[in-house]
Amino acid sequence: MKILLSLLLLMLIGTQTFSIDASLAPGLSVKNAMLYLIAAGLILRMVVSGRFKADLVGLQMSFVFLIVYATVSWMIALFAIQYPGYELVNSIIRLKGDFIDHAIFLIVFFYGVQTLKDSMAVIDVLAAGTVFANAITALDASGVLGWNIIPVRTEDLYEIGRVQGAFGEANQHAAVVVLLLPITMAKVMLDRGVMKLFWLSGVLFGLSALLMTVSRGAMLGIILACLWGAFVFRRFLSLGRLAGW
C-alpha cells in the first residue's frame, strides 16, 4: 500500500509541476483512477482481514456533513433556483472533485499506512517530491532552466513578480513550502553523506521558492511557527546549537 500511495504522490507532484493534463474523461483523471484503485484495495484488505477500527471519527464526520450540505445546496441551486448556466454534469464533477475525492484522499492515506516505518517512507517520498518541485520552481522562474512552465504574475499594486509555483497560485505554493520545510530540515540533521546534501539543497530551494512567491502570510507563519516551536520544545533545545545553526 505504501508503494501505491508513494506513486500517487509522485504522479500528483509531477503533473502539477509540469502542468500536465492527465485527464482520461470528464470527471476522471489518472489521479482519480489511482485514488479509486487504492481505495478499492484498502476496502478489500479490510474485508479480508475482518479488522476495522474507525479513528478520528469527528474529522471524518465533518467531511460527511460537508458533502451532504454541498449536495443539498447543489440540488437547490440546480432544481429549485435554476441558475442560468448551472450545468448538471459540470456541477456534479465539481462536487465530486472538491469534496468527495478529498475525503477519499484522507481515508486512503490515513488507513493505508499502518506502521511508523511505512508512514516515514511515504513522508520521505512527499518531502523528496517537494524538493524536486521547489527546485523546478526556483530554477525555471529565475530563468536558469528557461522552460517557462512556472508562471510569474506581476501585481500592479506592488509592481513585483509573484511566482505561482508548482502547487498553484503564490499563496498556495507558499503554504506547501512552509508545511514541509520543517520535515526537510529534520532530514538534513538526521541523514549523512549525499542525502544530507540533497536535503540541504531542498531547504535552500524551498526558501528560494518561498521568497519568490512573496507570500507575506507564509513568511509570517514560518517565523511564528519557529518561535512557538522553540517555546514548546524548549527543554530539548540547546542555545549553543541554535546559535550554531
GROMACS .gro file of C-alpha atoms in nm:
model
  245
    1MET     CA    1   0.000   0.000   0.000
    2LYS     CA    2   0.285   0.242   0.080
    3ILE     CA    3   0.423   0.192  -0.273
    4LEU     CA    4   0.088   0.281  -0.434
    5LEU     CA    5   0.050   0.587  -0.210
    6SER     CA    6   0.405   0.697  -0.291
    7LEU     CA    7   0.340   0.658  -0.665
    8LEU     CA    8   0.021   0.862  -0.628
    9LEU     CA    9   0.215   1.142  -0.458
   10LEU     CA   10   0.487   1.143  -0.723
   11MET     CA   11   0.229   1.145  -1.001
   12LEU     CA   12   0.045   1.438  -0.843
   13ILE     CA   13   0.363   1.640  -0.790
   14GLY     CA   14   0.486   1.565  -1.143
   15THR     CA   15   0.162   1.663  -1.317
   16GLN     CA   16   0.131   1.977  -1.105
   17THR     CA   17   0.490   2.084  -1.163
   18PHE     CA   18   0.485   2.039  -1.540
   19SER     CA   19   0.115   2.134  -1.584
   20ILE     CA   20   0.038   1.801  -1.750
   21ASP     CA   21  -0.324   1.731  -1.839
   22ALA     CA   22  -0.372   1.375  -1.713
   23SER     CA   23  -0.747   1.360  -1.773
   24LEU     CA   24  -0.894   1.039  -1.913
   25ALA     CA   25  -1.257   1.152  -1.942
   26PRO     CA   26  -1.484   1.423  -1.795
   27GLY     CA   27  -1.453   1.387  -1.418
   28LEU     CA   28  -1.191   1.112  -1.445
   29SER     CA   29  -0.814   1.151  -1.450
   30VAL     CA   30  -0.512   0.935  -1.387
   31LYS     CA   31  -0.510   1.073  -1.033
   32ASN     CA   32  -0.871   0.966  -0.976
   33ALA     CA   33  -0.809   0.623  -1.126
   34MET     CA   34  -0.513   0.562  -0.894
   35LEU     CA   35  -0.704   0.702  -0.597
   36TYR     CA   36  -1.005   0.477  -0.654
   37LEU     CA   37  -0.778   0.176  -0.713
   38ILE     CA   38  -0.604   0.234  -0.380
   39ALA     CA   39  -0.939   0.287  -0.204
   40ALA     CA   40  -1.070  -0.041  -0.350
   41GLY     CA   41  -0.757  -0.223  -0.237
   42LEU     CA   42  -0.793  -0.075   0.110
   43ILE     CA   43  -1.156  -0.188   0.135
   44LEU     CA   44  -1.059  -0.535   0.012
   45ARG     CA   45  -0.785  -0.556   0.275
   46MET     CA   46  -1.029  -0.462   0.550
   47VAL     CA   47  -1.284  -0.718   0.430
   48VAL     CA   48  -1.027  -0.999   0.409
   49SER     CA   49  -0.868  -0.921   0.746
   50GLY     CA   50  -1.203  -0.856   0.915
   51ARG     CA   51  -1.044  -0.577   1.117
   52PHE     CA   52  -1.156  -0.217   1.100
   53LYS     CA   53  -1.129   0.050   1.366
   54ALA     CA   54  -1.264   0.397   1.297
   55ASP     CA   55  -1.028   0.670   1.417
   56LEU     CA   56  -1.068   1.047   1.405
   57VAL     CA   57  -1.443   0.999   1.374
   58GLY     CA   58  -1.509   1.369   1.431
   59LEU     CA   59  -1.290   1.470   1.139
   60GLN     CA   60  -1.444   1.213   0.908
   61MET     CA   61  -1.798   1.311   1.009
   62SER     CA   62  -1.708   1.671   0.931
   63PHE     CA   63  -1.634   1.558   0.576
   64VAL     CA   64  -1.967   1.373   0.565
   65PHE     CA   65  -2.162   1.678   0.684
   66LEU     CA   66  -1.977   1.899   0.436
   67ILE     CA   67  -2.056   1.664   0.147
   68VAL     CA   68  -2.423   1.637   0.249
   69TYR     CA   69  -2.452   2.017   0.283
   70ALA     CA   70  -2.285   2.069  -0.056
   71THR     CA   71  -2.511   1.809  -0.217
   72VAL     CA   72  -2.827   1.970  -0.078
   73SER     CA   73  -2.704   2.314  -0.190
   74TRP     CA   74  -2.628   2.171  -0.535
   75MET     CA   75  -2.979   2.026  -0.566
   76ILE     CA   76  -3.142   2.352  -0.457
   77ALA     CA   77  -2.931   2.558  -0.699
   78LEU     CA   78  -2.995   2.319  -0.988
   79PHE     CA   79  -3.360   2.221  -0.947
   80ALA     CA   80  -3.520   2.492  -0.730
   81ILE     CA   81  -3.343   2.820  -0.810
   82GLN     CA   82  -3.230   2.702  -1.156
   83TYR     CA   83  -2.937   2.939  -1.202
   84PRO     CA   84  -2.871   3.012  -1.571
   85GLY     CA   85  -2.560   2.834  -1.693
   86TYR     CA   86  -2.556   2.598  -1.393
   87GLU     CA   87  -2.498   2.271  -1.579
   88LEU     CA   88  -2.579   1.931  -1.433
   89VAL     CA   89  -2.268   1.740  -1.545
   90ASN     CA   90  -2.013   2.012  -1.467
   91SER     CA   91  -2.161   2.077  -1.124
   92ILE     CA   92  -2.155   1.704  -1.037
   93ILE     CA   93  -1.790   1.682  -1.146
   94ARG     CA   94  -1.705   1.987  -0.933
   95LEU     CA   95  -1.891   1.842  -0.633
   96LYS     CA   96  -1.708   1.510  -0.665
   97GLY     CA   97  -1.366   1.666  -0.722
   98ASP     CA   98  -1.379   1.929  -0.449
   99PHE     CA   99  -1.543   1.726  -0.171
  100ILE     CA  100  -1.578   1.352  -0.227
  101ASP     CA  101  -1.231   1.299  -0.373
  102HIS     CA  102  -1.073   1.497  -0.090
  103ALA     CA  103  -1.249   1.277   0.163
  104ILE     CA  104  -1.121   0.966  -0.015
  105PHE     CA  105  -0.769   1.111  -0.008
  106LEU     CA  106  -0.794   1.145   0.369
  107ILE     CA  107  -0.920   0.788   0.408
  108VAL     CA  108  -0.660   0.617   0.187
  109PHE     CA  109  -0.363   0.794   0.342
  110PHE     CA  110  -0.495   0.769   0.697
  111TYR     CA  111  -0.579   0.399   0.681
  112GLY     CA  112  -0.339   0.297   0.404
  113VAL     CA  113  -0.026   0.319   0.619
  114GLN     CA  114  -0.043   0.129   0.947
  115THR     CA  115   0.314   0.129   1.078
  116LEU     CA  116   0.558   0.403   1.168
  117LYS     CA  117   0.806   0.269   0.913
  118ASP     CA  118   0.553   0.289   0.631
  119SER     CA  119   0.445   0.636   0.740
  120MET     CA  120   0.803   0.763   0.736
  121ALA     CA  121   0.858   0.609   0.391
  122VAL     CA  122   0.557   0.792   0.246
  123ILE     CA  123   0.661   1.117   0.417
  124ASP     CA  124   1.011   1.082   0.270
  125VAL     CA  125   0.862   1.047  -0.080
  126LEU     CA  126   0.642   1.353  -0.022
  127ALA     CA  127   0.939   1.558   0.104
  128ALA     CA  128   1.164   1.446  -0.184
  129GLY     CA  129   0.894   1.526  -0.440
  130THR     CA  130   0.853   1.871  -0.287
  131VAL     CA  131   1.228   1.931  -0.308
  132PHE     CA  132   1.205   1.848  -0.679
  133ALA     CA  133   0.905   2.079  -0.729
  134ASN     CA  134   1.071   2.367  -0.544
  135ALA     CA  135   1.391   2.320  -0.747
  136ILE     CA  136   1.195   2.341  -1.075
  137THR     CA  137   1.002   2.641  -0.943
  138ALA     CA  138   1.310   2.837  -0.834
  139LEU     CA  139   1.530   2.750  -1.134
  140ASP     CA  140   1.264   2.800  -1.402
  141ALA     CA  141   1.115   3.119  -1.258
  142SER     CA  142   1.464   3.271  -1.227
  143GLY     CA  143   1.537   3.190  -1.592
  144VAL     CA  144   1.809   2.931  -1.529
  145LEU     CA  145   1.618   2.647  -1.697
  146GLY     CA  146   1.430   2.857  -1.949
  147TRP     CA  147   1.139   2.612  -1.972
  148ASN     CA  148   0.878   2.881  -1.890
  149ILE     CA  149   0.647   2.630  -1.721
  150ILE     CA  150   0.628   2.826  -1.394
  151PRO     CA  151   0.410   3.137  -1.438
  152VAL     CA  152   0.512   3.468  -1.283
  153ARG     CA  153   0.231   3.713  -1.221
  154THR     CA  154   0.302   4.086  -1.194
  155GLU     CA  155   0.087   4.277  -0.948
  156ASP     CA  156   0.019   4.637  -1.047
  157LEU     CA  157  -0.011   4.749  -0.685
  158TYR     CA  158   0.343   4.646  -0.591
  159GLU     CA  159   0.498   4.617  -0.940
  160ILE     CA  160   0.666   4.291  -0.844
  161GLY     CA  161   0.657   3.947  -0.998
  162ARG     CA  162   0.500   3.674  -0.784
  163VAL     CA  163   0.595   3.321  -0.877
  164GLN     CA  164   0.289   3.098  -0.890
  165GLY     CA  165   0.483   2.781  -0.813
  166ALA     CA  166   0.429   2.414  -0.889
  167PHE     CA  167   0.147   2.379  -0.634
  168GLY     CA  168  -0.082   2.652  -0.761
  169GLU     CA  169  -0.101   3.024  -0.708
  170ALA     CA  170   0.159   3.204  -0.496
  171ASN     CA  171  -0.004   3.166  -0.154
  172GLN     CA  172  -0.095   2.801  -0.218
  173HIS     CA  173   0.260   2.707  -0.314
  174ALA     CA  174   0.400   2.902  -0.020
  175ALA     CA  175   0.167   2.714   0.217
  176VAL     CA  176   0.302   2.379   0.091
  177VAL     CA  177   0.660   2.501   0.131
  178VAL     CA  178   0.603   2.618   0.486
  179LEU     CA  179   0.425   2.293   0.576
  180LEU     CA  180   0.706   2.066   0.454
  181LEU     CA  181   1.013   2.282   0.521
  182PRO     CA  182   1.050   2.157   0.884
  183ILE     CA  183   1.047   1.795   0.760
  184THR     CA  184   1.319   1.876   0.506
  185MET     CA  185   1.525   2.049   0.775
  186ALA     CA  186   1.489   1.746   1.002
  187LYS     CA  187   1.619   1.523   0.722
  188VAL     CA  188   1.925   1.749   0.692
  189MET     CA  189   2.003   1.688   1.058
  190LEU     CA  190   1.931   1.312   1.051
  191ASP     CA  191   2.088   1.196   0.723
  192ARG     CA  192   2.454   1.175   0.625
  193GLY     CA  193   2.661   1.197   0.307
  194VAL     CA  194   2.497   1.260  -0.028
  195MET     CA  195   2.144   1.256   0.116
  196LYS     CA  196   2.237   1.528   0.362
  197LEU     CA  197   2.344   1.749   0.070
  198PHE     CA  198   2.023   1.661  -0.115
  199TRP     CA  199   1.802   1.766   0.175
  200LEU     CA  200   2.013   2.078   0.236
  201SER     CA  201   1.961   2.179  -0.127
  202GLY     CA  202   1.591   2.113  -0.068
  203VAL     CA  203   1.588   2.363   0.218
  204LEU     CA  204   1.762   2.625   0.002
  205PHE     CA  205   1.529   2.567  -0.294
  206GLY     CA  206   1.230   2.579  -0.058
  207LEU     CA  207   1.337   2.911   0.091
  208SER     CA  208   1.408   3.048  -0.258
  209ALA     CA  209   1.065   2.945  -0.381
  210LEU     CA  210   0.906   3.091  -0.067
  211LEU     CA  211   1.074   3.428  -0.126
  212MET     CA  212   0.974   3.423  -0.493
  213THR     CA  213   0.607   3.377  -0.405
  214VAL     CA  214   0.620   3.699  -0.197
  215SER     CA  215   0.363   3.541   0.034
  216ARG     CA  216   0.372   3.759   0.345
  217GLY     CA  217   0.130   3.532   0.528
  218ALA     CA  218   0.353   3.229   0.474
  219MET     CA  219   0.665   3.417   0.581
  220LEU     CA  220   0.495   3.542   0.895
  221GLY     CA  221   0.360   3.193   0.957
  222ILE     CA  222   0.702   3.027   0.947
  223ILE     CA  223   0.851   3.290   1.179
  224LEU     CA  224   0.570   3.245   1.433
  225ALA     CA  225   0.594   2.867   1.397
  226CYS     CA  226   0.969   2.877   1.474
  227LEU     CA  227   0.910   3.089   1.784
  228TRP     CA  228   0.622   2.870   1.902
  229GLY     CA  229   0.814   2.551   1.830
  230ALA     CA  230   1.116   2.679   2.022
  231PHE     CA  231   0.890   2.754   2.318
  232VAL     CA  232   0.712   2.416   2.310
  233PHE     CA  233   1.037   2.216   2.282
  234ARG     CA  234   1.249   2.448   2.497
  235ARG     CA  235   1.353   2.162   2.727
  236PHE     CA  236   1.506   1.976   2.433
  237LEU     CA  237   1.685   2.270   2.271
  238SER     CA  238   2.040   2.388   2.326
  239LEU     CA  239   2.108   2.761   2.291
  240GLY     CA  240   2.455   2.681   2.166
  241ARG     CA  241   2.320   2.452   1.893
  242LEU     CA  242   2.062   2.710   1.791
  243ALA     CA  243   2.332   2.977   1.772
  244GLY     CA  244   2.538   2.746   1.555
  245TRP     CA  245   2.251   2.692   1.313
   0.00000   0.00000   0.00000
